[in-house]
mmCIF file of C-alpha atoms in Angstrom:
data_model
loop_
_atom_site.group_PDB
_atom_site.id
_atom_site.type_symbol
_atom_site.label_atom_id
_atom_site.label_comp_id
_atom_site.label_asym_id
_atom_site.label_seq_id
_atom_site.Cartn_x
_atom_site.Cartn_y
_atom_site.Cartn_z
ATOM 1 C CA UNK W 1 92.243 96.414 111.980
ATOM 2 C CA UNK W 2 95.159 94.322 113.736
ATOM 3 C CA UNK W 3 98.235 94.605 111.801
ATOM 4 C CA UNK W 4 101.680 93.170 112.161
ATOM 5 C CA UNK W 5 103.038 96.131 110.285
ATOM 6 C CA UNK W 6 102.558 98.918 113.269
ATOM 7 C CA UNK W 7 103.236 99.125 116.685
ATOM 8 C CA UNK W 8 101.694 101.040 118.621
ATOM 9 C CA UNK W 9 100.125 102.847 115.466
ATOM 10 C CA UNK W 10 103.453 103.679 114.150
ATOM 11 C CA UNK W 11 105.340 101.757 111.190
ATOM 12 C CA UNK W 12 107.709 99.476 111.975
ATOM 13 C CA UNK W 13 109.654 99.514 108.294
ATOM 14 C CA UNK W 14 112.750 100.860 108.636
ATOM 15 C CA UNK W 15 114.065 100.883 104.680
ATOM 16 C CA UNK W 16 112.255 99.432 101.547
ATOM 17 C CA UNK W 17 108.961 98.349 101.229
ATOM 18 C CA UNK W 18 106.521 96.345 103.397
ATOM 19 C CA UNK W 19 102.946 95.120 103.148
ATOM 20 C CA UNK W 20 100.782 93.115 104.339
ATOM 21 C CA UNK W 21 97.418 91.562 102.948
ATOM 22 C CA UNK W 22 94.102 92.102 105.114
ATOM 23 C CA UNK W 23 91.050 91.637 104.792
ATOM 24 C CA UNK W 24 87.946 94.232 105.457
ATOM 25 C CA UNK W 25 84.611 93.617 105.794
ATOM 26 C CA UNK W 26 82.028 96.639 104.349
ATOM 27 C CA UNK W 27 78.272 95.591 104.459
ATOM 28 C CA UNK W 28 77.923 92.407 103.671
ATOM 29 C CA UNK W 29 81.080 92.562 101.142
ATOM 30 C CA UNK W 30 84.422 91.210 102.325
ATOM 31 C CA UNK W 31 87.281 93.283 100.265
ATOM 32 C CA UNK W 32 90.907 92.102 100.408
ATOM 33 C CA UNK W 33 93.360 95.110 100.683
ATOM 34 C CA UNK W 34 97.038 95.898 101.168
ATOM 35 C CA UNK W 35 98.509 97.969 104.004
ATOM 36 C CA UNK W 36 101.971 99.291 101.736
ATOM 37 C CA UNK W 37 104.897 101.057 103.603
ATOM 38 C CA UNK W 38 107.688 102.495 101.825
ATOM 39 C CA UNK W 39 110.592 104.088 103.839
ATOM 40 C CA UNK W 40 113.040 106.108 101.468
ATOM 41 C CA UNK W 41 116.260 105.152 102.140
ATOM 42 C CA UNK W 42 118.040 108.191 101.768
ATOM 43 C CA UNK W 43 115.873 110.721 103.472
ATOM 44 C CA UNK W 44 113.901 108.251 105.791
ATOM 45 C CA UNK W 45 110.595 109.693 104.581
ATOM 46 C CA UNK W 46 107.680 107.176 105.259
ATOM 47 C CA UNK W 47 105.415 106.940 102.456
ATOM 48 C CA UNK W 48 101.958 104.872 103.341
ATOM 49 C CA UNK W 49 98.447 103.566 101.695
ATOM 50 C CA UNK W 50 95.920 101.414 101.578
ATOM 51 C CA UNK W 51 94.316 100.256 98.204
ATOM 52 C CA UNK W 52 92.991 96.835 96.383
ATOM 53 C CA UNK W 53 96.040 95.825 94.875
ATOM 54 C CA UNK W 54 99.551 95.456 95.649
ATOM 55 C CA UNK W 55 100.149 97.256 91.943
ATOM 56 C CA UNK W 56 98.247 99.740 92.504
ATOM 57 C CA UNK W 57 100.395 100.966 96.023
ATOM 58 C CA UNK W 58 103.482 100.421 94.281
ATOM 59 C CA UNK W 59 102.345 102.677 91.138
ATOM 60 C CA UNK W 60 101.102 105.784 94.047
ATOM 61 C CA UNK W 61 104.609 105.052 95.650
ATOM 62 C CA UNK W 62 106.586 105.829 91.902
ATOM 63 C CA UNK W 63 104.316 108.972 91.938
ATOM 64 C CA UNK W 64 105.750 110.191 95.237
ATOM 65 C CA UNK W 65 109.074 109.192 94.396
ATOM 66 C CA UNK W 66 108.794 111.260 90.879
ATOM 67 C CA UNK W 67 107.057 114.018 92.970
ATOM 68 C CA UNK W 68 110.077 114.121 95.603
ATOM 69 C CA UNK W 69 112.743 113.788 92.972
ATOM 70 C CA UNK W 70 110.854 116.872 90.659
ATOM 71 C CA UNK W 71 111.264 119.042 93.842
ATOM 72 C CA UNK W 72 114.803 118.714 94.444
#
């Protein structure tokens, strides 16, 4: 998978959230998925998926954030 988002296999978002839109080929199916970065920008933790839907990332991301914020 080429992606504008990494270089060098590493993210490239420095604060905020980035995605891009792909698509992936399994079988004969072609499924169009979202690389989603989120880098915190207090702590500068990376938080990253892959999934269908943009709506779908952003609702795992609110999980981690709630999971982060619970541990404090």
């Amino acid at each position: 998978m080429a992606t504008r988002m990494t270089i060098n296999g590493v993210s490239t978002c420095t604060a905020g959230e980035k995605y891009e839109k792909f698509q992936m080929k399994i079988g004969r199916k072609v499924r169009t998925m979202y690389q989603y970065d989120y880098r915190d920008t207090l702590s500068g933790e990376l938080f990253s998926c892959v999934k269908p839907t943009l709506d779908e990332c952003r609702r795992l991301r609110d999980e981690w954030i709630k999971e982060k914020e619970d541990r404090l």
